[in-house]
Amino acid sequence: MNDHDDGTETQATFEETFLAMRPRLLGVAYGLLGSLDEAEDVVQDAWLRLRSAEAAGGDEIRDVTGWLVVTVSRLALDVLRSARHRREEYVGPWLPEPVIAQPDPAERVTLDESMSMAMLVVLESLSPAERTAFVLHDVFGLTFAEVGEAVGRSPAACRQLAARARAHVASRAPRFDVDPSEHRRVVDAFARACLGDDIDALVALLDPDVVLRSDGGGRVRAGRRPVSGAAKVARLLSGIGRFGRFELVPAVVNGWPGLLRYRDGRLVTVIGLTVAGGRITAVDMVLNPEKLARVMRADETRK
């Protein structure tokens, strides 16, 4: 990489590497932050730093790919630490900004299948360092030496961070024992039951310990606390059509089948559904308009 004498060729190599890596870098930053807006800012900052290093000769960068992943991780960790207080003050349950599958390659994010809405909620309960170690090592496969570069700790310390995080995640994270087609079948049945206001069908689809979280961010009406139990969740969902004419449209939400809810033709909710054992174990509903803005813009572009 650093043997080129022609600056133009070196710049093209740096830029080409960044563009090829961008979906993965966004995935790393999103896994740490749960926000695409913040993830894009971090990746853009890393690009500017890469350009600055390249302009200075780029001699310290032996591995552009590794440098980018570590730099994005460091920047995201800084943002995550500063965001902790804001999220503690958040109105109602906090859910990640949903990632909806995009046909445009330029808009895609390389998202590991484990980065579901429910998993990201669990990751919020970890310390920033634990979350970073877990996401980088267990999800994206970085070595503990590389994780140490990002976190600023020894590889041994990062191994301990990841172990603590792994134990916490194992006790709380959703299970992934269903294939996408089975997941889609359950989601379709869920949509029919909601549209038909069929409480019995909903109860049959819901795990007895199902949890429903709704994120309005204080901007729109939403539950201030999670709702647990099949009967309670079914009753809440059965009244979903009382607030105007609505439809439920299938979509890929954070890599898994989910739903987009439209009221009078306008997107008002993204619904992520976690399925295990043929039943829905978590219903995550994002209503906060700020978190729906990207999906709404994509909708307008396609119309």
Tab-separated table of C-alpha atoms in Angstrom:
chain	number	residue	atom	x	y	z
A	1	MET	CA	0.000	0.000	0.000
A	2	ASN	CA	2.808	2.388	0.869
A	3	ASP	CA	5.163	1.344	-1.924
A	4	HIS	CA	3.399	3.497	-4.541
A	5	ASP	CA	5.332	6.562	-5.666
A	6	ASP	CA	2.368	8.006	-7.537
A	7	GLY	CA	0.186	9.953	-5.077
A	8	THR	CA	-2.854	9.631	-7.345
A	9	GLU	CA	-2.646	5.863	-7.307
A	10	THR	CA	-2.253	5.824	-3.533
A	11	GLN	CA	-5.259	8.112	-3.127
A	12	ALA	CA	-7.355	5.923	-5.397
A	13	THR	CA	-6.350	2.881	-3.373
A	14	PHE	CA	-7.290	4.560	-0.101
A	15	GLU	CA	-10.596	5.780	-1.522
A	16	GLU	CA	-11.445	2.484	-3.185
A	17	THR	CA	-10.718	0.619	0.046
A	18	PHE	CA	-12.922	2.998	2.016
A	19	LEU	CA	-15.832	2.743	-0.443
A	20	ALA	CA	-15.616	-1.051	-0.478
A	21	MET	CA	-15.492	-1.092	3.329
A	22	ARG	CA	-18.200	1.509	3.928
A	23	PRO	CA	-21.182	-0.881	4.406
A	24	ARG	CA	-19.171	-2.924	6.912
A	25	LEU	CA	-17.922	0.195	8.696
A	26	LEU	CA	-21.502	1.420	8.993
A	27	GLY	CA	-22.458	-1.977	10.387
A	28	VAL	CA	-19.720	-1.793	13.030
A	29	ALA	CA	-20.660	1.752	14.059
A	30	TYR	CA	-24.374	0.945	14.085
A	31	GLY	CA	-23.789	-2.162	16.208
A	32	LEU	CA	-22.052	0.034	18.766
A	33	LEU	CA	-24.445	2.985	18.628
A	34	GLY	CA	-27.873	1.777	17.477
A	35	SER	CA	-28.214	4.947	15.399
A	36	LEU	CA	-27.628	5.193	11.663
A	37	ASP	CA	-27.280	8.968	11.791
A	38	GLU	CA	-24.542	8.726	14.411
A	39	ALA	CA	-22.966	5.778	12.572
A	40	GLU	CA	-22.765	7.769	9.331
A	41	ASP	CA	-21.193	10.710	11.150
A	42	VAL	CA	-18.562	8.395	12.651
A	43	VAL	CA	-17.753	6.766	9.303
A	44	GLN	CA	-17.484	10.163	7.619
A	45	ASP	CA	-15.137	11.345	10.372
A	46	ALA	CA	-12.982	8.252	9.829
A	47	TRP	CA	-12.863	9.002	6.094
A	48	LEU	CA	-11.698	12.564	6.745
A	49	ARG	CA	-8.995	11.251	9.068
A	50	LEU	CA	-7.905	8.744	6.451
A	51	ARG	CA	-7.658	11.518	3.861
A	52	SER	CA	-5.643	13.622	6.296
A	53	ALA	CA	-3.285	10.732	7.016
A	54	GLU	CA	-2.943	10.043	3.289
A	55	ALA	CA	-2.122	13.707	2.618
A	56	ALA	CA	0.635	13.454	5.231
A	57	GLY	CA	2.103	10.475	3.385
A	58	GLY	CA	0.122	7.651	4.944
A	59	ASP	CA	3.304	6.007	6.151
A	60	GLU	CA	1.791	4.980	9.506
A	61	ILE	CA	-1.039	3.062	7.800
A	62	ARG	CA	0.156	-0.421	6.885
A	63	ASP	CA	-3.300	-1.965	6.690
A	64	VAL	CA	-6.009	0.444	5.506
A	65	THR	CA	-8.848	-1.982	6.232
A	66	GLY	CA	-7.689	-2.627	9.791
A	67	TRP	CA	-6.976	1.062	10.344
A	68	LEU	CA	-10.515	1.983	9.267
A	69	VAL	CA	-12.212	-0.598	11.497
A	70	VAL	CA	-10.177	0.416	14.545
A	71	THR	CA	-10.654	4.137	13.886
A	72	VAL	CA	-14.416	3.790	13.388
A	73	SER	CA	-14.616	1.701	16.560
A	74	ARG	CA	-12.687	4.280	18.596
A	75	LEU	CA	-14.841	7.131	17.308
A	76	ALA	CA	-18.050	5.181	17.930
A	77	LEU	CA	-16.934	4.322	21.466
A	78	ASP	CA	-16.407	8.029	22.180
A	79	VAL	CA	-19.904	8.808	20.891
A	80	LEU	CA	-21.395	5.911	22.869
A	81	ARG	CA	-19.862	7.177	26.100
A	82	SER	CA	-21.245	10.667	25.526
A	83	ALA	CA	-24.680	9.269	24.618
A	84	ARG	CA	-25.159	7.341	27.862
A	85	HIS	CA	-26.601	10.300	29.771
A	86	ARG	CA	-28.940	11.273	26.921
A	87	ARG	CA	-30.362	7.772	26.778
A	88	GLU	CA	-30.833	7.624	30.543
A	89	GLU	CA	-32.976	10.772	30.221
A	90	TYR	CA	-34.907	9.404	27.222
A	91	VAL	CA	-38.706	9.465	27.501
A	92	GLY	CA	-40.011	5.893	27.600
A	93	PRO	CA	-38.198	2.807	26.262
A	94	TRP	CA	-35.253	3.501	23.959
A	95	LEU	CA	-35.110	1.445	20.761
A	96	PRO	CA	-32.468	1.621	18.037
A	97	GLU	CA	-33.062	3.442	14.792
A	98	PRO	CA	-34.396	0.639	12.552
A	99	VAL	CA	-32.396	-0.535	9.559
A	100	ILE	CA	-34.669	-1.347	6.631
A	101	ALA	CA	-33.209	-3.305	3.702
A	102	GLN	CA	-32.415	-0.933	0.830
A	103	PRO	CA	-32.169	-1.882	-2.861
A	104	ASP	CA	-29.576	0.853	-3.494
A	105	PRO	CA	-26.073	-0.549	-2.735
A	106	ALA	CA	-24.901	2.930	-1.704
A	107	GLU	CA	-27.463	2.940	1.105
A	108	ARG	CA	-26.817	-0.559	2.392
A	109	VAL	CA	-25.417	-1.424	5.780
A	110	THR	CA	-23.627	-4.726	6.344
A	111	LEU	CA	-25.641	-5.889	9.333
A	112	ASP	CA	-24.936	-9.135	11.157
A	113	GLU	CA	-28.106	-11.204	11.662
A	114	SER	CA	-27.637	-10.955	15.424
A	115	MET	CA	-28.120	-7.170	15.350
A	116	SER	CA	-31.885	-7.427	15.714
A	117	MET	CA	-33.906	-4.764	17.488
A	118	ALA	CA	-34.198	-6.991	20.560
A	119	MET	CA	-30.455	-7.740	20.639
A	120	LEU	CA	-29.564	-4.052	20.440
A	121	VAL	CA	-31.861	-3.392	23.410
A	122	VAL	CA	-29.869	-5.951	25.407
A	123	LEU	CA	-26.573	-4.360	24.321
A	124	GLU	CA	-27.773	-1.043	25.755
A	125	SER	CA	-27.467	-2.546	29.241
A	126	LEU	CA	-23.732	-3.201	28.804
A	127	SER	CA	-21.005	-0.726	29.631
A	128	PRO	CA	-19.539	1.029	26.548
A	129	ALA	CA	-16.307	-0.971	26.836
A	130	GLU	CA	-18.161	-4.287	27.242
A	131	ARG	CA	-20.401	-3.536	24.293
A	132	THR	CA	-17.457	-2.604	22.106
A	133	ALA	CA	-15.498	-5.724	23.008
A	134	PHE	CA	-18.508	-7.963	22.401
A	135	VAL	CA	-19.578	-6.387	19.106
A	136	LEU	CA	-16.079	-6.210	17.655
A	137	HIS	CA	-14.986	-9.706	18.712
A	138	ASP	CA	-18.116	-11.841	18.891
A	139	VAL	CA	-20.074	-10.207	16.075
A	140	PHE	CA	-17.450	-8.876	13.662
A	141	GLY	CA	-14.629	-11.314	14.418
A	142	LEU	CA	-11.818	-8.937	15.354
A	143	THR	CA	-8.946	-10.334	17.394
A	144	PHE	CA	-8.564	-9.197	20.985
A	145	ALA	CA	-5.385	-7.381	19.952
A	146	GLU	CA	-7.450	-5.344	17.478
A	147	VAL	CA	-10.202	-4.828	20.045
A	148	GLY	CA	-7.542	-3.581	22.441
A	149	GLU	CA	-6.467	-0.943	19.929
A	150	ALA	CA	-10.033	0.331	19.741
A	151	VAL	CA	-10.804	0.202	23.460
A	152	GLY	CA	-7.387	1.274	24.710
A	153	ARG	CA	-6.892	-1.779	26.907
A	154	SER	CA	-4.763	-4.900	26.822
A	155	PRO	CA	-5.936	-7.954	24.855
A	156	ALA	CA	-6.343	-9.831	28.152
A	157	ALA	CA	-8.551	-7.069	29.570
A	158	CYS	CA	-10.629	-7.081	26.378
A	159	ARG	CA	-11.057	-10.838	26.652
A	160	GLN	CA	-12.504	-10.341	30.142
A	161	LEU	CA	-14.780	-7.553	28.905
A	162	ALA	CA	-16.105	-9.775	26.133
A	163	ALA	CA	-16.618	-12.703	28.524
A	164	ARG	CA	-18.684	-10.566	30.906
A	165	ALA	CA	-20.688	-9.182	28.017
A	166	ARG	CA	-21.219	-12.642	26.546
A	167	ALA	CA	-22.580	-13.997	29.832
A	168	HIS	CA	-24.960	-11.051	30.128
A	169	VAL	CA	-26.134	-11.377	26.536
A	170	ALA	CA	-26.617	-15.144	26.877
A	171	SER	CA	-28.971	-14.636	29.829
A	172	ARG	CA	-31.080	-11.942	28.166
A	173	ALA	CA	-30.661	-12.025	24.398
A	174	PRO	CA	-33.323	-13.428	22.050
A	175	ARG	CA	-32.772	-16.900	20.654
A	176	PHE	CA	-32.254	-17.366	16.931
A	177	ASP	CA	-33.565	-20.849	16.305
A	178	VAL	CA	-35.869	-20.048	13.389
A	179	ASP	CA	-35.148	-19.696	9.702
A	180	PRO	CA	-36.291	-16.593	7.795
A	181	SER	CA	-39.161	-18.391	6.033
A	182	GLU	CA	-40.642	-19.592	9.329
A	183	HIS	CA	-40.092	-16.137	10.789
A	184	ARG	CA	-41.942	-14.605	7.828
A	185	ARG	CA	-44.840	-17.061	8.249
A	186	VAL	CA	-45.293	-15.993	11.877
A	187	VAL	CA	-44.992	-12.300	10.959
A	188	ASP	CA	-47.623	-12.662	8.223
A	189	ALA	CA	-49.980	-14.396	10.651
A	190	PHE	CA	-49.350	-11.622	13.174
A	191	ALA	CA	-50.238	-8.971	10.572
A	192	ARG	CA	-53.481	-10.773	9.680
A	193	ALA	CA	-54.460	-11.044	13.332
A	194	CYS	CA	-53.777	-7.338	13.942
A	195	LEU	CA	-55.678	-6.276	10.828
A	196	GLY	CA	-58.582	-8.548	11.754
A	197	ASP	CA	-58.601	-7.394	15.375
A	198	ASP	CA	-58.421	-11.079	16.337
A	199	ILE	CA	-57.313	-11.242	19.976
A	200	ASP	CA	-57.464	-15.040	20.164
A	201	ALA	CA	-55.220	-15.394	17.110
A	202	LEU	CA	-52.786	-12.868	18.577
A	203	VAL	CA	-52.599	-14.687	21.908
A	204	ALA	CA	-51.900	-17.950	20.055
A	205	LEU	CA	-49.007	-16.304	18.184
A	206	LEU	CA	-47.454	-14.646	21.228
A	207	ASP	CA	-45.097	-16.322	23.666
A	208	PRO	CA	-46.580	-16.302	27.202
A	209	ASP	CA	-43.686	-14.077	28.314
A	210	VAL	CA	-43.689	-11.801	25.253
A	211	VAL	CA	-42.501	-8.213	25.804
A	212	LEU	CA	-43.739	-5.229	23.800
A	213	ARG	CA	-41.652	-2.049	23.761
A	214	SER	CA	-42.816	1.134	22.019
A	215	ASP	CA	-40.473	4.063	21.411
A	216	GLY	CA	-42.154	7.420	20.898
A	217	GLY	CA	-39.295	9.418	22.365
A	218	GLY	CA	-41.782	11.812	23.925
A	219	ARG	CA	-42.682	13.006	20.430
A	220	VAL	CA	-45.765	10.873	19.820
A	221	ARG	CA	-48.092	8.796	21.959
A	222	ALA	CA	-46.437	5.553	23.075
A	223	GLY	CA	-46.172	3.375	26.156
A	224	ARG	CA	-43.780	4.709	28.794
A	225	ARG	CA	-42.994	1.180	30.005
A	226	PRO	CA	-42.656	-2.228	28.354
A	227	VAL	CA	-45.768	-4.415	28.392
A	228	SER	CA	-45.344	-8.101	29.255
A	229	GLY	CA	-47.547	-11.165	28.829
A	230	ALA	CA	-49.473	-12.514	25.859
A	231	ALA	CA	-52.933	-11.388	27.027
A	232	LYS	CA	-51.863	-7.802	27.809
A	233	VAL	CA	-49.877	-7.425	24.589
A	234	ALA	CA	-52.729	-8.886	22.503
A	235	ARG	CA	-55.233	-6.461	24.024
A	236	LEU	CA	-52.951	-3.526	23.302
A	237	LEU	CA	-52.355	-4.626	19.701
A	238	SER	CA	-56.022	-5.346	19.079
A	239	GLY	CA	-56.809	-1.660	19.460
A	240	ILE	CA	-54.219	-0.584	16.926
A	241	GLY	CA	-56.810	0.209	14.263
A	242	ARG	CA	-58.834	2.622	16.364
A	243	PHE	CA	-56.617	5.577	15.525
A	244	GLY	CA	-57.296	5.814	11.781
A	245	ARG	CA	-57.192	3.652	8.685
A	246	PHE	CA	-53.948	1.693	8.597
A	247	GLU	CA	-52.085	-1.034	6.768
A	248	LEU	CA	-49.174	-3.313	7.615
A	249	VAL	CA	-46.539	-3.780	4.915
A	250	PRO	CA	-43.878	-6.553	5.077
A	251	ALA	CA	-40.277	-5.341	5.311
A	252	VAL	CA	-36.842	-6.577	6.364
A	253	VAL	CA	-36.175	-4.890	9.711
A	254	ASN	CA	-32.629	-5.250	11.042
A	255	GLY	CA	-32.102	-8.299	8.877
A	256	TRP	CA	-35.306	-10.130	9.870
A	257	PRO	CA	-38.901	-10.095	8.610
A	258	GLY	CA	-40.852	-7.258	10.187
A	259	LEU	CA	-43.574	-4.761	9.348
A	260	LEU	CA	-44.077	-1.133	8.389
A	261	ARG	CA	-47.306	0.364	9.720
A	262	TYR	CA	-48.947	3.106	7.672
A	263	ARG	CA	-51.866	5.212	8.885
A	264	ASP	CA	-53.834	7.003	6.170
A	265	GLY	CA	-50.937	6.344	3.789
A	266	ARG	CA	-48.202	7.763	6.068
A	267	LEU	CA	-45.529	5.686	7.789
A	268	VAL	CA	-46.032	5.861	11.551
A	269	THR	CA	-44.333	2.738	12.953
A	270	VAL	CA	-41.584	0.253	12.180
A	271	ILE	CA	-42.208	-3.070	13.924
A	272	GLY	CA	-39.441	-5.529	14.686
A	273	LEU	CA	-40.559	-9.004	15.742
A	274	THR	CA	-38.441	-11.627	17.470
A	275	VAL	CA	-39.580	-15.213	16.888
A	276	ALA	CA	-38.532	-18.369	18.719
A	277	GLY	CA	-40.240	-21.742	18.912
A	278	GLY	CA	-42.900	-20.614	16.448
A	279	ARG	CA	-44.057	-17.764	18.691
A	280	ILE	CA	-43.274	-14.070	18.999
A	281	THR	CA	-41.120	-13.317	22.035
A	282	ALA	CA	-40.601	-9.581	21.492
A	283	VAL	CA	-42.491	-6.820	19.698
A	284	ASP	CA	-40.405	-3.671	19.207
A	285	MET	CA	-42.299	-0.700	17.805
A	286	VAL	CA	-40.440	2.453	16.736
A	287	LEU	CA	-42.808	5.430	16.517
A	288	ASN	CA	-40.362	8.292	17.173
A	289	PRO	CA	-40.552	10.412	13.981
A	290	GLU	CA	-36.838	11.250	14.216
A	291	LYS	CA	-35.980	7.550	13.973
A	292	LEU	CA	-38.419	7.032	11.094
A	293	ALA	CA	-37.172	9.963	8.998
A	294	ARG	CA	-34.724	7.891	6.940
A	295	VAL	CA	-37.335	5.246	6.099
A	296	MET	CA	-39.855	7.960	5.217
A	297	ARG	CA	-37.361	9.641	2.865
A	298	ALA	CA	-36.700	6.298	1.160
A	299	ASP	CA	-40.455	5.839	0.780
A	300	GLU	CA	-40.786	9.233	-0.900
A	301	THR	CA	-37.895	8.458	-3.238
A	302	ARG	CA	-39.541	5.235	-4.413
A	303	LYS	CA	-42.917	6.905	-5.077
